[in-house]
Coordinates of C-alpha atoms and ligand atoms in Angstrom, one line a residue:
M1 CA -36.3 -22.2 4.0
T2 CA -36.6 -19.8 7.0
D3 CA -36.9 -16.2 5.8
A4 CA -36.3 -12.9 7.5
T5 CA -39.8 -12.6 8.8
E6 CA -39.5 -16.0 10.6
L7 CA -36.1 -15.2 11.9
L8 CA -37.4 -12.0 13.4
R9 CA -40.5 -13.8 15.0
R10 CA -38.1 -16.2 16.6
T11 CA -35.9 -13.5 17.8
R12 CA -38.9 -11.8 19.5
D13 CA -39.9 -15.1 21.0
L14 CA -36.4 -15.6 22.5
L15 CA -36.3 -12.0 23.9
A16 CA -39.8 -12.4 25.4
A17 CA -38.8 -15.8 27.0
H18 CA -35.3 -14.7 28.1
P19 CA -35.4 -10.9 28.6
P20 CA -31.7 -9.7 28.4
A21 CA -32.0 -7.4 31.5
T22 CA -32.9 -10.2 33.8
T23 CA -31.2 -13.2 32.1
G24 CA -27.5 -14.1 32.8
R25 CA -25.1 -13.8 29.7
T26 CA -24.3 -17.4 29.4
D27 CA -27.9 -18.5 30.0
F28 CA -29.0 -16.0 27.3
L29 CA -26.5 -17.3 24.8
K30 CA -27.3 -21.0 25.4
A31 CA -31.0 -20.1 24.8
R32 CA -30.1 -18.3 21.6
F33 CA -28.1 -21.3 20.4
D34 CA -31.0 -23.5 21.2
A35 CA -33.5 -21.4 19.4
G36 CA -31.3 -21.7 16.2
L37 CA -30.4 -18.0 16.2
A38 CA -26.6 -18.4 16.9
W39 CA -25.4 -19.0 13.3
V40 CA -28.6 -19.1 11.3
H41 CA -27.0 -21.0 8.4
Y42 CA -26.0 -24.0 10.5
P43 CA -28.3 -27.0 10.7
E44 CA -31.3 -27.2 13.1
G45 CA -30.3 -28.5 16.5
L46 CA -26.8 -27.2 16.1
G47 CA -27.5 -23.5 16.6
G48 CA -29.0 -22.8 13.3
L49 CA -32.1 -23.0 11.2
D50 CA -30.7 -23.9 7.8
A51 CA -31.3 -20.3 6.8
P52 CA -29.3 -18.3 4.3
R53 CA -26.1 -17.1 5.8
S54 CA -26.8 -13.6 4.6
L55 CA -29.7 -13.3 7.0
Q56 CA -27.5 -13.5 10.1
G57 CA -27.5 -9.7 10.2
V58 CA -31.2 -9.6 10.6
V59 CA -30.9 -11.4 13.9
D60 CA -27.6 -9.8 15.1
T61 CA -29.1 -6.4 14.6
A62 CA -32.4 -7.1 16.3
L63 CA -30.6 -8.5 19.3
A64 CA -28.2 -5.8 19.5
E65 CA -31.0 -3.2 19.5
A66 CA -32.7 -5.1 22.4
G67 CA -29.5 -4.9 24.4
A68 CA -28.8 -8.6 24.3
P69 CA -25.2 -9.8 25.1
D70 CA -23.1 -11.2 22.2
N71 CA -20.5 -14.1 22.5
D72 CA -17.5 -11.8 22.3
P73 CA -16.4 -13.0 18.8
R74 CA -12.9 -11.5 19.2
R75 CA -12.2 -13.8 22.1
I76 CA -13.4 -17.0 20.3
G77 CA -12.5 -16.0 16.8
I78 CA -10.5 -19.3 16.0
G79 CA -13.3 -21.5 17.3
L80 CA -16.0 -19.5 15.4
G81 CA -14.1 -19.0 12.2
M82 CA -12.1 -22.1 11.9
A83 CA -12.8 -25.0 14.3
A84 CA -16.7 -24.8 14.0
P85 CA -17.0 -24.9 10.2
T86 CA -14.4 -27.8 10.0
I87 CA -16.2 -29.7 12.7
L88 CA -19.5 -29.1 11.0
A89 CA -18.1 -30.4 7.6
Y90 CA -16.3 -33.4 8.9
G91 CA -17.4 -34.2 12.4
T92 CA -19.5 -37.1 13.5
E93 CA -22.9 -36.3 15.0
E94 CA -21.5 -36.9 18.4
Q95 CA -18.6 -34.5 17.9
K96 CA -20.9 -31.9 16.5
R97 CA -23.1 -32.1 19.5
R98 CA -20.3 -32.3 22.0
F99 CA -18.3 -29.2 20.7
L100 CA -20.3 -26.7 18.8
R101 CA -22.5 -25.4 21.6
P102 CA -19.8 -24.6 24.2
L103 CA -17.6 -23.3 21.3
W104 CA -20.3 -20.8 20.1
V105 CA -21.4 -19.7 23.7
G106 CA -17.8 -19.1 24.5
E107 CA -17.4 -21.6 27.4
E108 CA -14.6 -23.2 25.5
V109 CA -11.9 -21.3 23.6
W110 CA -10.1 -22.9 20.6
C111 CA -6.7 -22.5 19.2
Q112 CA -4.9 -23.9 16.0
L113 CA -2.1 -26.2 16.3
F114 CA -0.9 -26.1 12.7
S115 CA 2.4 -24.3 12.0
E116 CA 5.6 -25.8 13.1
P117 CA 9.2 -24.4 13.2
G118 CA 9.9 -26.2 9.9
A119 CA 6.5 -26.0 8.4
G120 CA 4.7 -22.8 7.8
S121 CA 3.9 -21.9 4.3
D122 CA 4.9 -25.4 3.5
L123 CA 2.5 -26.7 6.1
A124 CA 2.3 -30.2 4.6
A125 CA 5.9 -30.8 5.5
L126 CA 4.9 -30.9 9.3
G127 CA 6.7 -33.3 11.6
T128 CA 4.6 -33.6 14.6
R129 CA 3.9 -37.4 14.9
A130 CA 0.7 -39.1 16.1
V131 CA 1.0 -42.9 16.6
R132 CA -1.8 -45.1 17.2
E133 CA -2.1 -47.2 20.3
G134 CA -5.4 -49.1 20.3
D135 CA -8.2 -46.4 20.6
T136 CA -5.7 -43.6 21.4
W137 CA -3.2 -41.6 19.5
V138 CA 0.0 -40.6 21.2
V139 CA 1.2 -37.3 19.9
N140 CA 4.8 -35.8 20.1
G141 CA 6.1 -32.7 18.3
Q142 CA 6.3 -28.8 18.6
K143 CA 3.9 -26.2 17.2
V144 CA 4.6 -22.6 16.9
W145 CA 2.9 -19.1 16.6
T146 CA -0.2 -20.5 18.2
S147 CA -2.5 -17.7 18.9
S148 CA -4.6 -18.0 22.1
A149 CA -3.0 -21.3 23.3
H150 CA -2.7 -19.7 26.7
V151 CA -6.5 -19.4 27.1
A152 CA -7.6 -22.3 24.9
R153 CA -9.5 -25.4 26.2
W154 CA -9.3 -27.2 22.8
A155 CA -7.1 -27.2 19.7
I156 CA -7.6 -28.2 16.1
L157 CA -4.4 -30.1 15.4
I158 CA -2.8 -31.6 12.3
A159 CA -0.1 -34.3 12.8
R160 CA 1.8 -37.0 10.7
T161 CA 0.3 -40.4 11.0
D162 CA 2.2 -42.2 8.2
P163 CA 5.7 -40.9 7.3
D164 CA 6.0 -43.4 4.4
L165 CA 3.4 -41.6 2.3
P166 CA 3.9 -38.4 0.4
K167 CA 3.7 -35.3 2.6
H168 CA 0.1 -34.3 1.8
R169 CA -1.2 -37.9 2.2
G170 CA 0.0 -39.1 5.6
I171 CA -1.6 -36.3 7.7
T172 CA -4.6 -36.6 10.1
Y173 CA -6.7 -34.1 11.8
F174 CA -7.5 -34.2 15.5
L175 CA -9.3 -32.3 18.2
C176 CA -6.7 -31.8 21.1
D177 CA -7.5 -31.3 24.7
M178 CA -5.3 -28.5 25.8
T179 CA -5.4 -29.6 29.5
D180 CA -3.6 -32.9 28.8
P181 CA -0.5 -33.0 31.0
G182 CA 1.6 -33.5 27.8
V183 CA 0.7 -30.0 26.5
E184 CA 3.1 -27.1 27.4
V185 CA 2.5 -23.6 26.3
R186 CA 5.2 -21.0 26.3
P187 CA 4.6 -17.3 25.3
L188 CA 6.3 -15.7 22.2
R189 CA 6.5 -12.0 22.4
Q190 CA 5.7 -10.0 19.2
I191 CA 6.7 -6.8 17.7
T192 CA 3.8 -5.0 19.6
G193 CA 5.3 -6.1 23.0
E194 CA 2.3 -8.6 23.6
A195 CA 2.4 -12.3 23.5
E196 CA -0.6 -13.1 21.6
F197 CA 0.7 -16.3 20.4
N198 CA 2.9 -19.1 21.8
E199 CA 5.0 -22.1 21.1
V200 CA 3.3 -25.4 22.1
F201 CA 5.3 -28.5 23.1
L202 CA 3.5 -31.8 22.8
T203 CA 5.0 -34.7 24.8
D204 CA 3.1 -38.0 24.8
V205 CA -0.3 -36.2 24.4
R206 CA -3.0 -38.8 24.4
I207 CA -6.0 -38.2 22.1
P208 CA -8.8 -40.7 21.9
D209 CA -9.6 -41.9 18.4
A210 CA -13.2 -40.4 19.0
H211 CA -11.4 -37.0 18.7
R212 CA -10.2 -37.6 15.3
L213 CA -11.8 -35.4 12.6
G214 CA -12.2 -37.1 9.3
E215 CA -10.6 -40.3 8.1
V216 CA -6.9 -41.3 9.0
G217 CA -4.7 -39.8 6.3
D218 CA -7.4 -37.3 5.1
G219 CA -6.0 -34.4 7.4
W220 CA -4.8 -32.3 4.5
K221 CA -8.2 -32.3 2.9
V222 CA -9.8 -31.5 6.2
A223 CA -7.3 -28.7 7.0
Q224 CA -8.3 -27.1 3.6
T225 CA -11.7 -26.4 5.0
T226 CA -10.1 -24.7 8.1
L227 CA -7.7 -22.6 6.0
N228 CA -10.2 -21.4 3.5
N229 CA -12.5 -20.4 6.5
E230 CA -9.5 -18.9 8.2
R231 CA -8.9 -16.5 5.3
V232 CA -12.5 -15.4 5.1
A233 CA -12.6 -15.0 9.0
I234 CA -9.4 -12.9 8.9
G235 CA -10.0 -10.8 5.6
G236 CA -13.8 -10.9 5.2
A237 CA -15.3 -10.1 8.6
R238 CA -18.5 -8.2 8.4
I239 CA -17.8 -4.5 9.3
P240 CA -19.8 -1.3 8.9
R241 CA -18.6 1.5 6.7
E242 CA -15.4 2.9 8.3
G243 CA -15.5 0.0 10.7
G244 CA -12.0 -1.4 9.9
M245 CA -8.6 0.1 9.9
I246 CA -9.8 3.2 7.9
G247 CA -12.0 4.2 10.9
P248 CA -9.4 5.7 13.4
V249 CA -7.5 7.5 10.6
S250 CA -10.6 9.1 9.1
R251 CA -11.8 10.2 12.7
T252 CA -8.2 11.7 13.2
W253 CA -8.4 13.5 9.8
R254 CA -11.8 15.1 10.7
E255 CA -11.0 16.0 14.3
R256 CA -7.5 17.2 13.8
P257 CA -7.5 19.8 10.9
E258 CA -4.0 21.1 11.9
L259 CA -2.5 17.7 10.7
R260 CA -3.8 17.9 7.2
S261 CA -2.0 18.3 4.0
H262 CA -2.9 18.0 0.3
D263 CA -0.7 15.0 -0.3
L264 CA -2.1 13.0 2.7
H265 CA -5.6 14.0 1.7
Q266 CA -5.3 12.4 -1.7
R267 CA -3.8 9.2 -0.3
L268 CA -6.3 9.0 2.4
L269 CA -9.2 9.3 -0.1
D270 CA -7.6 6.6 -2.3
L271 CA -7.3 4.3 0.7
W272 CA -10.8 5.1 1.9
V273 CA -12.2 4.1 -1.6
D274 CA -10.1 0.9 -1.5
A275 CA -11.3 0.0 2.1
E276 CA -14.9 0.6 1.0
V277 CA -14.5 -1.6 -2.2
A278 CA -13.0 -4.4 0.0
R279 CA -15.7 -4.1 2.5
L280 CA -18.4 -4.5 -0.2
T281 CA -16.6 -7.3 -2.0
G282 CA -16.6 -9.1 1.4
E283 CA -20.3 -8.6 1.5
R284 CA -20.8 -10.0 -1.9
L285 CA -18.6 -13.0 -1.0
R286 CA -20.7 -13.7 2.0
Q287 CA -24.0 -13.4 0.0
Q288 CA -22.4 -15.9 -2.6
L289 CA -21.7 -18.3 0.1
V290 CA -25.2 -18.6 1.3
A291 CA -24.4 -21.7 3.0
G292 CA -21.6 -24.2 2.8
Q293 CA -17.9 -23.8 2.7
P294 CA -15.8 -21.0 1.2
G295 CA -13.3 -21.9 -1.6
P296 CA -10.0 -20.2 -2.5
E297 CA -11.8 -16.8 -3.3
G298 CA -11.2 -15.9 0.4
S299 CA -7.5 -15.7 -0.3
G300 CA -8.0 -12.5 -2.4
M301 CA -10.0 -10.9 0.4
K302 CA -7.3 -11.8 3.0
L303 CA -4.7 -10.4 0.6
A304 CA -6.5 -7.2 0.2
F305 CA -7.1 -6.8 3.9
A306 CA -3.4 -7.2 4.7
R307 CA -2.3 -4.7 2.0
L308 CA -4.9 -2.3 3.1
N309 CA -4.2 -2.5 6.9
Q310 CA -0.5 -1.8 6.4
A311 CA -1.1 1.1 4.0
I312 CA -3.7 2.7 6.1
S313 CA -1.9 2.3 9.5
G314 CA 1.4 3.6 7.7
L315 CA -0.6 6.7 6.6
E316 CA -2.0 7.2 10.1
V317 CA 1.5 7.2 11.7
E318 CA 2.6 9.7 9.0
L319 CA -0.4 11.9 9.6
L320 CA 0.3 12.0 13.3
G321 CA 4.0 13.0 12.8
E322 CA 6.1 12.9 15.9
E323 CA 3.1 11.9 17.9
G324 CA 2.7 8.8 15.7
L325 CA 6.2 7.5 16.8
L326 CA 5.2 7.3 20.5
Y327 CA 4.2 3.9 21.7
G328 CA 1.9 4.0 24.7
D329 CA 2.7 0.7 26.3
W330 CA 5.2 -2.1 25.7
T331 CA 4.4 -4.2 28.6
M332 CA 4.5 -7.9 27.9
R333 CA 0.9 -8.9 28.1
R334 CA -0.8 -12.2 27.1
P335 CA -4.1 -10.8 25.7
E336 CA -7.2 -12.8 25.6
H337 CA -8.2 -11.4 22.3
V338 CA -6.8 -9.4 19.5
D339 CA -8.2 -6.2 18.1
F340 CA -6.3 -5.1 15.0
T341 CA -7.9 -1.6 15.1
G342 CA -7.6 -1.3 18.9
R343 CA -5.4 0.8 21.0
D344 CA -3.2 3.6 19.6
A345 CA -1.7 4.3 16.1
G346 CA 1.6 2.8 16.9
Y347 CA 0.0 -0.4 18.0
R348 CA -2.2 -0.6 14.8
Y349 CA 1.0 0.0 12.7
L350 CA 3.1 -2.7 14.4
R351 CA 0.2 -5.2 14.6
S352 CA -0.8 -4.9 10.9
K353 CA 2.7 -6.3 10.0
G354 CA 1.5 -9.7 11.0
N355 CA -1.5 -9.4 8.7
S356 CA 0.5 -10.4 5.7
I357 CA 1.8 -13.5 7.5
E358 CA -1.0 -14.9 9.6
G359 CA -3.5 -17.2 7.9
G360 CA -1.0 -17.7 4.9
T361 CA 1.5 -15.2 3.8
S362 CA 0.6 -12.8 1.0
E363 CA 3.1 -14.4 -1.3
V364 CA 1.5 -17.8 -0.8
L365 CA -2.0 -16.3 -1.2
L366 CA -0.9 -14.8 -4.5
N367 CA 0.0 -18.4 -5.6
I368 CA -3.3 -19.8 -4.5
V369 CA -5.2 -17.0 -6.3
A370 CA -3.0 -17.5 -9.5
E371 CA -3.4 -21.4 -9.4
R372 CA -6.9 -22.0 -8.1
V373 CA -8.9 -18.9 -9.0
L374 CA -7.2 -17.8 -12.3
G375 CA -6.1 -21.3 -13.4
L376 CA -2.6 -20.3 -14.2
P377 CA 0.2 -23.1 -14.2
S378 CA 1.2 -24.2 -10.8
E379 CA 4.6 -23.8 -9.1
P380 CA 7.0 -26.7 -9.9
R381 CA 6.7 -29.3 -7.2
N382 CA 9.2 -32.0 -7.1
D383 CA 8.2 -33.4 -3.7
K384 CA 4.6 -34.6 -4.5
D385 CA 5.3 -38.3 -5.0
V386 CA 8.2 -38.7 -2.4
A387 CA 7.6 -40.3 1.0
W388 CA 7.7 -37.6 3.8
K389 CA 10.4 -39.5 5.6
D390 CA 12.7 -39.2 2.5
L391 CA 12.3 -35.5 1.9
A392 CA 15.2 -33.2 2.7
R393 CA 14.4 -31.1 5.9
Ligands
LIG401 C1 0.1 -13.0 14.2 C2 0.2 -14.4 13.9 C3 -0.6 -15.3 14.3 C4 -0.5 -16.6 13.9 N1 -1.3 -17.6 14.5 C5 -1.2 -18.9 14.2 C6 -1.9 -19.9 14.8 O1 -2.8 -19.6 15.6 N2 -1.8 -21.1 14.5 C7 -0.9 -21.5 13.5 O2 -0.8 -22.7 13.3 N3 -0.1 -20.6 12.9 C8 -0.3 -19.3 13.1 N4 0.5 -18.4 12.7 C9 1.7 -18.9 11.7 C10 1.4 -18.5 10.3 O3 0.5 -19.3 9.7 C11 2.8 -18.7 9.5 O4 3.7 -17.8 10.2 C12 2.8 -18.6 8.1 O5 2.0 -19.6 7.5 C13 4.2 -18.4 7.4 O6 4.9 -19.5 7.9 P1 6.4 -19.2 8.3 O7 6.3 -18.2 9.5 O8 7.0 -20.6 8.6 O9 7.2 -18.5 7.2 P2 7.8 -19.3 6.0 O10 6.9 -20.3 5.3 O11 9.2 -19.9 6.4 O12 8.1 -18.1 4.9 C14 9.1 -17.2 4.9 C15 8.9 -16.3 3.8 O13 9.0 -17.1 2.5 C16 7.8 -16.8 1.6 N5 7.5 -18.0 1.0 C17 7.5 -19.3 1.5 N6 7.1 -20.2 0.5 C18 6.9 -19.5 -0.7 C19 6.5 -19.7 -2.0 N7 6.0 -21.0 -2.2 N8 6.4 -18.8 -2.8 C20 6.7 -17.4 -2.5 N9 7.1 -17.1 -1.2 C21 7.2 -18.1 -0.4 C22 6.9 -16.3 2.6 O14 5.9 -15.7 1.9 C23 7.6 -15.5 3.7 O15 7.8 -14.2 3.3 C24 0.4 -17.0 13.0 C25 1.3 -16.1 12.5 C26 1.2 -14.7 12.8 C27 2.2 -13.8 12.2

């Protein structure tokens, strides 16, 4: 197995052959991918070296110190965190070779066409239909809350292919070309004023069978890989100490002594400790993963992330007093990426509200932790054996 010494040797070779100062950004990123230094735990030939996932930091740090460009993970988060691991787990060799390199380099942005107006927490109830016509699937339906759809070239999509089966069994997973003329993307404005996400209307969208991921009818199983990775991507991102939401409020505390009070001091310290515990727990989860796919444990991380972000950003607004109530800019924008900790305190406070909804609501994640981590009895489900078409909607 490739160790840290070998990774550092390869990193030095990459830097010598493609000096960041004289190599174009995309060319450097392509060379990094081809050297197996993109995501080191991926297989050789697909941007990795089958190395332990925990060694990624060795490469990232060495490249950052050398002034090498990164692939702007905030812009391509859905591709990196959700589409890629699912393609790796279920894709054909052809699909892996076609999609993973432009995804990692950032030439192709991805979005996630899962949620629908009638199917969010109960995602398996989804009604978007895919009907097979020879080697093509014709897709009709509506998706909603689709982050980054306005900049995406590709989407991961789940659609109903057999309405006669119970809801979890008649779903199939596809890779959808967002430039198909049947794809219409309309902005949805959020509480922050921005439209990070969209509603997406699919009208006779034609998807070649070669862009099906996994077997027909296996879409629910394939989607679990996406959802488990999504929770780790949202809640378990690698951050330095004070790198997350706790960073800005700690800085304000240090730099603005006139705002301090005993009560806020105690609460800030409690949250600082909680943030550090969550950060270190994320680190341990990543080390446990080594390689392979995350399980339901990531739901706990994502739960903690949402709770902490809301509590910390609330404290920050309180600390700033009247100043905290000012909101800099409510212009309707369609941002290319999301930075939870970016901009001003008001933005952080409002944006964090979505953290307990996106990637699964906190209530639903509590159910997952209860059932699949703690082994508690599951919620009563009376629709497991009923054909989807016969369900009340
Ligand atoms: C910022 C943001 C970005 C998003 N991006 C995407 C995206 O890119 N792609 C995508 O497909 N989706 C996306 N979503 C959608 C997100 O996954 C859904 O909003 C979420 O799954 C909840 O679904 P819903 O909105 O339909 O709410 P509902 O499922 O209708 O839930 C309403 C309320 O009922 C509660 N509830 C529902 N079922 C249960 C239960 N069994 N037990 C206890 N409580 C329950 C929920 O917790 C919630 O409080 C995004 C959402 C947000 C906020």
